[in-house]
Coordinates of C-alpha atoms in Angstrom, one line a residue:
Chain A
X7 CA -44.7 257.6 -92.2
X8 CA -45.8 257.2 -95.8
X9 CA -42.4 257.7 -97.5
X10 CA -40.6 255.1 -95.1
X11 CA -43.1 252.4 -96.0
X12 CA -42.7 253.2 -99.7
X13 CA -38.9 252.7 -99.3
X14 CA -39.4 249.4 -97.4
X15 CA -42.0 248.3 -99.9
X16 CA -39.8 249.1 -102.8
X17 CA -36.9 247.2 -101.5
X18 CA -39.1 244.2 -100.7
X19 CA -40.1 244.0 -104.2
X20 CA -36.6 244.1 -105.6
X21 CA -35.9 241.3 -103.2
X22 CA -38.7 239.1 -104.3
X23 CA -37.1 239.0 -107.8
X24 CA -33.8 237.8 -106.4
X25 CA -35.6 235.3 -104.4
X26 CA -37.6 234.2 -107.1
X27 CA -34.3 233.8 -109.1
X28 CA -33.2 231.5 -106.4
X29 CA -36.3 229.5 -106.3
X30 CA -35.9 228.9 -110.1
X31 CA -32.5 227.8 -109.9
X32 CA -33.4 225.0 -107.2
X33 CA -36.1 223.9 -109.5
X34 CA -33.5 223.7 -112.3
X35 CA -31.2 221.7 -110.0
X36 CA -34.2 219.1 -108.9
X37 CA -34.7 218.8 -112.7
X38 CA -31.1 218.1 -113.5
X39 CA -30.7 215.5 -110.8
X40 CA -34.0 213.9 -111.7
X41 CA -32.3 213.6 -115.4
X42 CA -29.1 212.0 -114.2
X43 CA -31.2 209.9 -112.0
X44 CA -33.3 208.6 -115.0
X45 CA -29.9 207.6 -116.7
X46 CA -28.7 206.0 -113.7
X47 CA -32.0 203.8 -113.5
X48 CA -31.9 203.2 -117.3
X49 CA -28.6 201.4 -116.8
X50 CA -30.5 199.1 -114.2
X51 CA -33.2 198.4 -116.6
X52 CA -30.9 198.1 -119.4
X53 CA -28.7 195.5 -117.7
X54 CA -31.7 193.5 -116.4
X55 CA -33.5 193.5 -119.8
X56 CA -30.2 192.6 -121.8
X57 CA -29.0 189.6 -119.4
X58 CA -32.3 188.1 -119.5
X59 CA -32.6 188.5 -123.3
X60 CA -29.0 187.0 -123.8
X61 CA -29.9 184.0 -121.4
X62 CA -32.8 183.4 -123.5
X63 CA -30.8 183.4 -126.7
X64 CA -28.1 181.3 -125.3
X65 CA -30.7 178.7 -124.3
X66 CA -32.3 178.8 -127.7
X67 CA -29.0 178.4 -129.5
X68 CA -27.7 175.4 -127.3
X69 CA -31.0 173.4 -127.1
X70 CA -32.5 174.2 -130.5
X71 CA -29.8 173.3 -133.0
X72 CA -30.6 176.7 -134.6
X73 CA -28.0 179.1 -135.5
X74 CA -28.6 182.6 -137.2
X75 CA -25.8 184.5 -138.8
X76 CA -26.0 188.1 -140.0
X77 CA -23.3 189.2 -142.4
X78 CA -22.6 192.8 -143.1
X79 CA -20.6 194.3 -146.0
X80 CA -21.7 196.4 -149.0
X81 CA -25.0 194.6 -148.6
X82 CA -26.7 192.4 -145.9
X83 CA -26.9 188.5 -145.9
X84 CA -29.0 186.6 -143.3
X85 CA -28.7 182.7 -142.8
X86 CA -30.7 180.6 -140.6
X87 CA -29.1 177.1 -140.2
X88 CA -31.0 174.5 -138.4
X89 CA -31.4 170.2 -138.2
X90 CA -35.0 169.7 -138.8
X91 CA -37.1 166.6 -138.2
X92 CA -40.3 165.7 -139.7
X93 CA -41.5 164.8 -136.2
X94 CA -42.4 167.7 -134.1
X95 CA -42.5 166.1 -130.9
X96 CA -38.8 165.1 -131.2
X97 CA -37.6 168.5 -131.9
X98 CA -36.5 170.9 -129.0
X99 CA -37.4 168.5 -126.2
X100 CA -35.0 170.1 -124.0
X101 CA -35.7 173.7 -125.1
X102 CA -38.9 174.3 -123.4
X103 CA -37.6 172.7 -120.4
X104 CA -34.8 175.0 -120.1
X105 CA -36.6 178.2 -120.8
X106 CA -39.1 177.1 -118.3
X107 CA -36.3 176.6 -115.5
X108 CA -34.7 180.2 -116.4
X109 CA -38.1 182.0 -116.3
X110 CA -38.6 180.3 -112.8
X111 CA -35.3 181.4 -111.6
X112 CA -35.7 184.9 -112.9
X113 CA -39.0 185.3 -111.3
X114 CA -37.7 184.0 -108.0
X115 CA -34.9 186.5 -108.0
X116 CA -36.5 189.7 -109.3
X117 CA -40.2 190.7 -108.9
X118 CA -39.4 193.5 -111.5
X119 CA -39.3 191.1 -114.3
X120 CA -42.6 189.3 -115.8
X121 CA -42.9 187.1 -118.9
X122 CA -46.1 187.3 -120.9
X123 CA -45.9 183.9 -122.8
X124 CA -45.6 180.7 -121.4
X125 CA -43.6 178.6 -123.9
X126 CA -41.4 178.8 -127.0
X127 CA -43.3 178.0 -130.2
X128 CA -41.7 175.7 -132.3
X129 CA -43.3 177.1 -135.2
X130 CA -41.8 180.3 -134.4
X131 CA -42.0 182.8 -136.5
X132 CA -38.8 184.8 -136.6
X133 CA -38.8 188.2 -138.2
X134 CA -36.0 189.9 -140.0
X135 CA -36.0 193.5 -138.9
X136 CA -36.1 196.1 -140.4
X137 CA -36.9 194.0 -143.8
X138 CA -40.1 192.7 -142.8
X139 CA -39.1 188.9 -143.7
X140 CA -40.5 186.3 -141.8
X141 CA -39.0 182.7 -141.2
X142 CA -41.2 179.9 -139.9
X143 CA -41.7 176.2 -139.6
X144 CA -44.9 174.1 -139.8
X145 CA -45.1 170.5 -139.4
X146 CA -47.8 168.2 -141.0
X147 CA -48.5 164.6 -141.1
X148 CA -45.1 163.1 -142.2
X149 CA -43.5 166.1 -143.1
X150 CA -42.0 169.5 -141.9
X151 CA -42.0 172.9 -144.0
X152 CA -39.6 176.0 -143.7
X153 CA -40.8 179.0 -144.9
X154 CA -39.7 182.5 -145.9
X155 CA -42.0 185.3 -146.5
X156 CA -40.5 188.6 -147.6
X157 CA -42.9 191.5 -147.7
X158 CA -41.2 192.8 -150.8
X159 CA -38.4 191.4 -152.9
X160 CA -35.8 193.8 -152.5
X161 CA -32.8 191.5 -152.2
X162 CA -30.5 189.5 -154.7
X163 CA -31.7 185.9 -153.9
X164 CA -32.1 182.7 -152.0
X165 CA -29.3 180.1 -151.3
X166 CA -30.3 177.2 -149.8
X167 CA -27.8 174.4 -148.5
X168 CA -29.4 170.7 -147.9
X169 CA -27.0 168.5 -145.9
X170 CA -28.8 165.2 -145.7
X171 CA -26.0 163.8 -143.8
X172 CA -26.6 159.8 -143.4
X173 CA -29.3 159.9 -146.2
X174 CA -27.9 159.4 -149.5
X175 CA -28.9 161.4 -152.4
X176 CA -30.1 159.8 -155.5
X177 CA -30.6 162.7 -157.8
X178 CA -31.5 166.6 -158.1
X179 CA -34.0 167.6 -160.6
X180 CA -35.5 170.8 -161.6
X181 CA -39.1 170.5 -162.4
X182 CA -40.1 174.0 -162.7
X183 CA -38.0 177.1 -163.6
X184 CA -39.1 180.4 -165.0
X185 CA -36.2 182.7 -166.2
X186 CA -35.8 186.1 -164.4
X187 CA -33.2 188.0 -162.7
X188 CA -33.7 186.8 -159.0
X189 CA -30.8 184.0 -158.0
X190 CA -32.1 180.9 -156.6
X191 CA -29.1 178.5 -155.6
X192 CA -29.7 175.1 -154.1
X193 CA -26.7 172.9 -152.9
X194 CA -27.2 169.5 -152.0
X195 CA -24.4 167.5 -150.0
X196 CA -24.6 164.1 -148.1
X197 CA -22.1 162.1 -146.2
X198 CA -21.3 160.1 -149.3
X199 CA -19.7 162.6 -151.3
X200 CA -22.7 164.1 -153.2
X201 CA -22.3 167.8 -153.7
X202 CA -24.7 169.3 -156.4
X203 CA -25.2 172.7 -157.1
X204 CA -28.3 174.3 -159.0
X205 CA -28.0 177.8 -159.6
X206 CA -30.3 179.9 -162.0
X207 CA -31.9 183.1 -162.3
X208 CA -35.7 183.0 -161.8
X209 CA -38.9 184.9 -161.7
X210 CA -39.8 184.5 -157.9
X211 CA -43.5 185.3 -158.7
X212 CA -43.6 182.1 -160.7
X213 CA -43.4 178.7 -159.8
X214 CA -39.9 177.4 -159.2
X215 CA -38.8 174.2 -158.0
X216 CA -35.6 172.1 -157.3
X217 CA -36.4 168.4 -155.9
X218 CA -33.5 166.8 -154.0
X219 CA -34.4 163.0 -154.1
X220 CA -33.3 160.6 -151.8
X221 CA -32.4 156.9 -151.9
X222 CA -35.4 154.9 -150.5
X223 CA -37.9 157.7 -152.1
X224 CA -37.9 160.5 -149.7
X225 CA -37.4 164.0 -150.8
X226 CA -36.4 167.5 -150.1
X227 CA -38.5 170.1 -152.3
X228 CA -37.2 173.7 -152.5
X229 CA -39.9 175.8 -154.1
X230 CA -39.8 179.6 -154.8
X231 CA -43.2 180.8 -155.6
X232 CA -45.2 184.1 -155.1
X233 CA -42.1 185.6 -154.0
X234 CA -41.9 183.2 -151.1
X235 CA -39.6 180.2 -150.3
X236 CA -40.6 176.9 -149.2
X237 CA -38.2 174.0 -147.9
X238 CA -40.3 170.9 -147.4
X239 CA -39.4 167.3 -146.5
X240 CA -40.8 163.9 -145.5
X241 CA -37.5 162.5 -144.5
X242 CA -37.4 160.5 -141.2
X243 CA -33.9 161.5 -140.9
X244 CA -32.7 165.0 -139.4
X245 CA -31.6 167.1 -142.2
X246 CA -29.4 170.1 -141.8
X247 CA -30.7 173.1 -143.8
X248 CA -29.2 176.5 -144.3
X249 CA -31.4 179.1 -146.0
X250 CA -29.3 182.3 -146.7
X251 CA -31.3 185.7 -147.7
X252 CA -28.7 187.5 -149.5
X253 CA -27.9 190.9 -151.0
X254 CA -30.2 193.0 -148.7
X255 CA -29.5 196.8 -148.8
X256 CA -28.0 198.5 -146.2
X257 CA -30.4 200.8 -144.3
X258 CA -29.5 203.3 -141.6
X259 CA -31.1 200.7 -139.0
X260 CA -29.8 197.8 -136.8
X261 CA -30.5 194.3 -138.5
X262 CA -32.0 191.9 -136.0
X263 CA -33.4 188.6 -136.1
X264 CA -36.3 189.0 -133.7
X265 CA -38.7 186.2 -132.0
X266 CA -41.6 188.2 -131.1
X267 CA -43.3 185.8 -129.0
X268 CA -41.5 185.7 -125.6
X269 CA -42.1 189.1 -124.3
X270 CA -41.0 190.0 -120.9
X271 CA -41.4 193.4 -119.1
X272 CA -39.1 195.0 -116.7
X273 CA -40.9 197.4 -114.4
X274 CA -40.3 199.6 -111.7
X275 CA -43.8 201.1 -111.0
X276 CA -42.4 203.1 -108.2
X277 CA -40.5 205.2 -110.9
X278 CA -43.3 204.8 -113.5
X279 CA -40.8 202.8 -115.5
X280 CA -41.9 199.8 -118.0
X281 CA -39.6 198.2 -120.3
X282 CA -41.2 195.8 -123.0
X283 CA -38.5 193.4 -124.4
X284 CA -38.4 190.3 -126.9
X285 CA -35.6 188.4 -128.0
X286 CA -33.4 189.5 -130.7
X287 CA -30.6 187.9 -132.4
X288 CA -28.0 190.3 -133.6
Chain B
X15 CA -32.9 287.2 -91.9
X16 CA -35.0 285.2 -93.8
X17 CA -34.3 281.4 -93.8
X18 CA -34.1 279.8 -97.2
X19 CA -36.1 276.6 -97.4
X20 CA -34.6 273.4 -98.4
X21 CA -36.6 270.6 -100.2
X22 CA -35.3 267.9 -97.9
X23 CA -33.3 267.5 -94.7
X24 CA -29.6 267.1 -95.5
X25 CA -29.0 264.4 -92.7
X26 CA -31.9 262.4 -93.8
X27 CA -31.0 262.4 -97.3
X28 CA -27.5 261.3 -96.9
X29 CA -28.6 258.6 -94.6
X30 CA -31.4 257.3 -96.8
X31 CA -29.4 257.5 -100.0
X32 CA -26.4 255.7 -98.4
X33 CA -28.6 252.9 -97.1
X34 CA -30.5 252.9 -100.6
X35 CA -27.2 252.7 -102.7
X36 CA -25.9 249.9 -100.4
X37 CA -28.8 247.7 -100.8
X38 CA -29.3 248.2 -104.3
X39 CA -25.6 247.4 -105.0
X40 CA -26.1 244.3 -102.5
X41 CA -29.1 243.2 -104.3
X42 CA -27.6 243.9 -108.0
X43 CA -24.5 242.1 -107.1
X44 CA -26.4 239.1 -105.6
X45 CA -28.7 239.1 -108.9
X46 CA -25.5 238.9 -111.1
X47 CA -24.1 236.2 -108.9
X48 CA -26.9 234.2 -109.1
X49 CA -27.3 234.5 -113.0
X50 CA -23.7 233.4 -113.4
X51 CA -24.4 230.3 -111.0
X52 CA -27.3 229.4 -113.0
X53 CA -25.7 229.7 -116.3
X54 CA -22.6 227.7 -114.8
X55 CA -24.9 225.0 -113.6
X56 CA -26.7 224.9 -117.0
X57 CA -23.6 224.7 -119.1
X58 CA -22.1 222.2 -116.8
X59 CA -25.2 219.9 -116.5
X60 CA -25.3 220.0 -120.2
X61 CA -21.8 218.8 -120.5
X62 CA -22.3 216.1 -117.9
X63 CA -25.3 214.5 -119.5
X64 CA -24.0 214.6 -122.9
X65 CA -20.7 212.9 -121.6
X66 CA -22.4 210.1 -120.2
X67 CA -24.8 209.6 -122.8
X68 CA -22.1 209.6 -125.5
X69 CA -20.0 207.1 -123.5
X70 CA -22.9 204.7 -123.3
X71 CA -23.4 204.7 -126.9
X72 CA -19.5 204.3 -127.6
X73 CA -19.3 201.0 -125.7
X74 CA -23.0 199.6 -125.8
X75 CA -23.7 200.2 -129.6
X76 CA -22.2 199.1 -132.7
X77 CA -22.9 202.2 -134.5
X78 CA -25.1 202.8 -137.6
X79 CA -24.6 201.2 -139.9
X80 CA -23.1 198.4 -137.7
X81 CA -20.2 198.0 -140.2
X82 CA -19.5 201.6 -140.3
X83 CA -16.3 203.2 -141.5
X84 CA -14.9 206.6 -141.8
X85 CA -16.8 207.1 -145.0
X86 CA -20.5 205.9 -144.2
X87 CA -20.9 206.4 -140.3
X88 CA -23.9 208.0 -139.1
X89 CA -23.6 207.0 -135.4
X90 CA -20.1 206.1 -133.8
X91 CA -20.2 202.9 -131.7
X92 CA -17.2 200.8 -130.9
X93 CA -18.9 197.9 -129.4
X94 CA -19.2 194.3 -130.9
X95 CA -21.2 193.6 -128.2
X96 CA -22.1 195.3 -125.0
X97 CA -19.1 196.7 -123.4
X98 CA -16.8 194.8 -125.7
X99 CA -14.5 197.2 -128.0
X100 CA -14.3 196.1 -131.6
X101 CA -10.6 196.2 -132.9
X102 CA -11.7 197.3 -136.6
X103 CA -14.2 200.1 -135.2
X104 CA -11.5 201.4 -132.7
X105 CA -9.1 201.7 -135.5
X106 CA -11.9 203.4 -137.7
X107 CA -12.5 205.8 -134.8
X108 CA -9.1 206.7 -134.6
X109 CA -8.8 207.5 -138.2
X110 CA -11.7 210.1 -137.9
X111 CA -10.7 213.7 -137.5
X112 CA -11.9 215.6 -134.4
X113 CA -14.1 217.7 -136.3
X114 CA -15.7 214.5 -138.0
X115 CA -16.2 213.0 -134.3
X116 CA -17.8 216.2 -133.1
X117 CA -20.1 216.3 -136.1
X118 CA -21.2 212.7 -135.6
X119 CA -21.7 213.3 -131.9
X120 CA -23.4 216.3 -132.6
X121 CA -21.5 218.5 -130.2
X122 CA -19.2 221.6 -130.4
X123 CA -17.3 220.5 -127.1
X124 CA -13.8 219.0 -127.5
X125 CA -13.3 215.4 -127.5
X126 CA -11.1 213.5 -125.0
X127 CA -10.8 209.8 -125.7
X128 CA -8.3 207.2 -124.1
X129 CA -8.3 203.6 -123.9
X130 CA -5.6 202.0 -121.7
X131 CA -5.5 198.4 -120.2
X132 CA -5.7 197.9 -116.6
X133 CA -2.1 198.7 -115.7
X134 CA -2.6 202.1 -117.3
X135 CA -0.7 201.4 -120.5
X136 CA -2.3 203.5 -123.3
X137 CA -4.0 201.4 -126.6
X138 CA -5.6 204.5 -128.1
X139 CA -6.2 208.0 -127.6
X140 CA -7.8 211.1 -129.3
X141 CA -7.7 214.6 -128.3
X142 CA -5.9 216.3 -125.2
X143 CA -6.9 215.8 -121.7
X144 CA -9.4 218.8 -120.8
X145 CA -7.7 222.0 -120.3
X146 CA -10.5 224.5 -120.5
X147 CA -12.9 226.3 -118.4
X148 CA -15.4 223.3 -118.1
X149 CA -14.6 219.7 -118.4
X150 CA -16.2 216.3 -117.5
X151 CA -14.2 212.9 -117.7
X152 CA -15.7 209.7 -117.0
X153 CA -14.3 206.1 -116.8
X154 CA -15.8 203.3 -118.4
X155 CA -14.8 199.6 -117.9
X156 CA -14.6 197.6 -121.0
X157 CA -13.1 194.6 -122.8
X158 CA -10.6 195.0 -125.5
X159 CA -8.9 191.7 -127.2
X160 CA -10.3 189.9 -124.4
X161 CA -8.7 191.7 -121.7
X162 CA -10.2 194.2 -119.3
X163 CA -9.7 197.8 -120.4
X164 CA -10.6 201.3 -119.1
X165 CA -11.9 203.8 -121.4
X166 CA -11.6 207.5 -120.5
X167 CA -14.0 210.0 -122.2
X168 CA -14.4 213.6 -121.6
X169 CA -15.8 216.5 -123.1
X170 CA -14.6 220.1 -122.6
X171 CA -14.3 223.6 -123.6
Chain C
X14 CA -38.2 278.2 -74.7
X15 CA -40.0 277.6 -77.9
X16 CA -38.2 274.9 -79.9
X17 CA -37.2 276.2 -83.1
X18 CA -39.2 274.7 -86.1
X19 CA -37.4 274.3 -89.4
X20 CA -39.5 275.5 -92.3
X21 CA -39.8 272.6 -93.9
X22 CA -42.8 271.0 -95.9
X23 CA -43.3 268.3 -92.9
X24 CA -41.7 270.5 -90.3
X25 CA -39.4 268.5 -88.2
X26 CA -39.9 265.1 -90.0
X27 CA -37.5 263.5 -92.7
X28 CA -38.1 261.2 -95.5
X29 CA -37.5 258.0 -93.5
X30 CA -37.4 257.1 -89.9
X31 CA -34.7 255.2 -88.6
X32 CA -37.1 252.5 -87.8
X33 CA -38.3 252.2 -91.4
X34 CA -34.7 252.0 -92.5
X35 CA -33.9 249.4 -89.9
X36 CA -36.9 247.4 -91.1
X37 CA -36.0 247.6 -94.7
X38 CA -32.3 246.5 -94.0
X39 CA -33.7 243.5 -91.9
X40 CA -36.1 242.4 -94.7
X41 CA -33.1 242.7 -97.3
X42 CA -30.7 240.5 -95.0
X43 CA -33.5 237.8 -94.3
X44 CA -34.4 237.7 -98.3
X45 CA -30.9 237.5 -99.2
X46 CA -29.9 234.9 -96.5
X47 CA -32.9 232.7 -97.8
X48 CA -32.0 233.1 -101.6
X49 CA -28.4 232.1 -100.5
X50 CA -29.7 229.0 -98.9
X51 CA -31.6 227.8 -101.9
X52 CA -28.6 228.8 -104.2
X53 CA -25.6 227.4 -102.3
X54 CA -27.3 224.2 -100.8
X55 CA -27.5 222.7 -104.2
X56 CA -23.8 223.0 -105.5
X57 CA -22.9 219.3 -105.0
X58 CA -22.0 217.6 -108.0
X59 CA -24.5 214.6 -108.6
X60 CA -22.8 213.5 -111.5
X61 CA -20.5 211.4 -109.3
X62 CA -23.4 209.4 -108.2
X63 CA -23.8 208.7 -111.8
X64 CA -20.5 207.7 -112.3
X65 CA -20.9 205.2 -109.4
X66 CA -23.7 203.9 -111.1
X67 CA -21.9 203.2 -114.5
X68 CA -18.9 201.5 -112.7
X69 CA -21.1 199.3 -111.0
X70 CA -22.9 198.3 -114.5
X71 CA -19.6 198.0 -116.2
X72 CA -17.7 196.0 -113.7
X73 CA -20.7 193.4 -113.4
X74 CA -20.8 193.5 -117.5
X75 CA -17.0 192.7 -117.9
X76 CA -17.2 190.1 -114.9
X77 CA -20.0 188.4 -117.2
X78 CA -17.9 188.8 -120.4
X79 CA -14.6 187.5 -119.0
X80 CA -16.8 184.5 -117.8
X81 CA -15.4 185.2 -114.4
X82 CA -19.1 185.0 -112.9
X83 CA -19.4 181.4 -114.6
X84 CA -16.7 180.3 -112.1
X85 CA -18.9 180.8 -108.9
X86 CA -15.6 181.1 -107.2
X87 CA -15.5 183.7 -104.2
X88 CA -11.9 184.1 -104.2
X89 CA -11.6 184.2 -107.9
X90 CA -14.2 186.9 -108.5
X91 CA -13.2 188.8 -105.5
X92 CA -9.7 189.2 -107.0
X93 CA -11.1 190.4 -110.3
X94 CA -13.4 192.9 -108.6
X95 CA -10.6 194.4 -106.4
X96 CA -8.3 194.7 -109.7
X97 CA -11.0 196.9 -111.2
X98 CA -12.8 199.0 -108.8
X99 CA -11.3 202.1 -107.9
X100 CA -9.7 202.3 -104.4
X101 CA -12.1 205.1 -103.2
X102 CA -15.3 202.9 -103.8
X103 CA -16.7 200.7 -101.5
X104 CA -18.5 197.7 -102.7
X105 CA -20.7 194.6 -102.0
X106 CA -21.4 191.9 -104.5
X107 CA -24.0 189.0 -104.0
X108 CA -23.6 186.1 -106.3
X109 CA -26.6 183.6 -106.3
X110 CA -27.2 180.7 -108.4
X111 CA -29.4 177.5 -108.8
X112 CA -28.2 174.4 -110.5
X113 CA -30.1 173.3 -113.6
X114 CA -32.8 170.6 -112.6
X115 CA -32.6 171.5 -108.8
X116 CA -34.4 173.8 -106.3
X117 CA -31.7 174.8 -103.9
X118 CA -30.3 178.4 -104.3
X119 CA -26.7 178.9 -103.4
X120 CA -25.0 182.2 -102.8
X121 CA -22.1 184.1 -101.5
X122 CA -21.3 187.9 -100.7
X123 CA -18.2 189.9 -101.1
X124 CA -17.2 193.2 -99.8
X125 CA -18.2 195.7 -97.0
X126 CA -21.5 196.4 -95.3
X127 CA -23.6 198.6 -97.4
X128 CA -23.8 202.2 -95.6
X129 CA -27.2 203.8 -95.1
X130 CA -26.1 207.1 -94.8
X131 CA -24.7 208.0 -98.3
X132 CA -25.7 207.3 -101.7
X133 CA -25.4 203.8 -102.9
X134 CA -25.6 202.6 -106.7
X135 CA -27.3 199.1 -107.0
X136 CA -28.0 197.0 -109.9
X137 CA -28.3 193.4 -111.1
X138 CA -27.4 191.1 -114.1
X139 CA -28.5 187.3 -114.8
X140 CA -25.9 185.1 -116.1
X141 CA -26.0 181.4 -117.3
X142 CA -23.1 178.6 -116.6
X143 CA -22.4 176.2 -119.4
X144 CA -20.2 173.2 -119.5
X145 CA -16.7 173.5 -121.1
X146 CA -17.8 172.9 -124.9
X147 CA -21.2 175.0 -124.3
X148 CA -23.5 172.3 -125.1
X149 CA -25.4 172.4 -121.9
X150 CA -26.4 174.9 -119.2
X151 CA -25.6 173.8 -115.9
X152 CA -26.6 176.7 -113.6
X153 CA -28.5 179.9 -113.6
X154 CA -26.9 182.6 -111.6
X155 CA -27.6 186.3 -110.6
X156 CA -25.1 189.0 -109.8
X157 CA -26.2 191.9 -107.6
X158 CA -24.0 194.9 -106.5
X159 CA -24.0 197.8 -104.5
X160 CA -21.2 200.5 -104.9
X161 CA -20.7 203.7 -102.9
X162 CA -17.8 206.5 -102.5
X163 CA -15.8 205.5 -99.2

């Protein structure tokens, strides 16, 4: 009797190994199905997230008179063009309305998308990644200031175009300029044929200024000091400014201008997926 | 006459050992069949996942750097925006050798790439249609020069 | 008559009884069958499901990029979809939109009834409709799709 049992037991143990192999194969199949499933779900999340982001960008571009251009060749240039007014309330009236409408529409169509901010901040700031440069605006009584603050000066210079349109330029003067190797270019144009270019190599850590004086006494003051750029105006009329940060080095990362204050989540809690997104102009 | 003593009964021995051998052969064959199946599955799965992921990068990403060319490319992307193939990037891609493409895609599999318009007319292609023991080819819908186009992308060995 | 006894260690007994042999064989067959069920039930290629998912995502993106969705025209969108989608794929699209400044939602659907006995890939994209010179947004839209193998 004993030997018969031994035979059966021996065979059984060998077969356990075969069965274990089959189970392990089954587990591999399940894991690979999950992996392919995750790739499929990520498509859904990407489509939702990118379409919301693109919608917000389109709204901002259409209703804020704001344009961002990123040029990439041997070096990178990033330009911000906008029409600014010293009256904060006048600026971007329709923008808030449209963003709110869009957010309400999204929320009614898809419960998986949630916004974490209520409105668009007129003062921004925007961030140029991966360079850690911020672009912002502030309004004070009777004036508006655009500001560019780099974490470090690792680019060739600033180029600022001031288009005063209907406001005639009376003169451009340079009250302060300290020599260095950083390029500081200011171009002033109006609708009356004025086209003045002031180009100099400065030390950006010291105080350097170019004043664009307007007929009637108003001004546009362009200042580079402490490595920061400020464009200040008290003009009651809309002025078109283009600020270009040029000569940024090419890094092995995508260049983007990010507005970090409107953040939205795409969540699929049943799948344990949360995607955080902000607005990126690329 | 004295009977000689045997160690085992001949009939029992033949029966038991035949059965044992048959069972062992069956089990061994099954074991090797499973092992082959598992290997095949793992390889095919790797190929499949890689093909889908690389095709995604090609048609959704600008690449790194975003203005890459054949001398400075780190990651190959053909898009100027999501699922819009850029003419210059496509031309740069065609100029790369198969080995360069394989290196940038971090794969040893052979590459098959074919961009056609909706009617099937070829716009650009790299590599030969798969002719090996294992292949995955997928179809992606994209835009090229403002027209709808189809990108076939495959990895094979 | 006395039965002759073989002069073996265990007498008339062999190393294995037929019953043991039968039990062993039965166990072998059962275990192999169970193993085979595990191995062979999972041979179906799941990457075809992922291809469905990618096709749906691609097509809705192409419709968006060509501004076809902006037309909000059922026939035009249906023609575009059928020119792109493979013949062996079934599909359904739902296009919904809301005019800027209004509450009312409008929608239409294109395609066949979504089956419930097979894998169906699904997804959604949002889009904006602008006026001709792109200075004003007129509608907010969403395009949802379901795609399956016929």
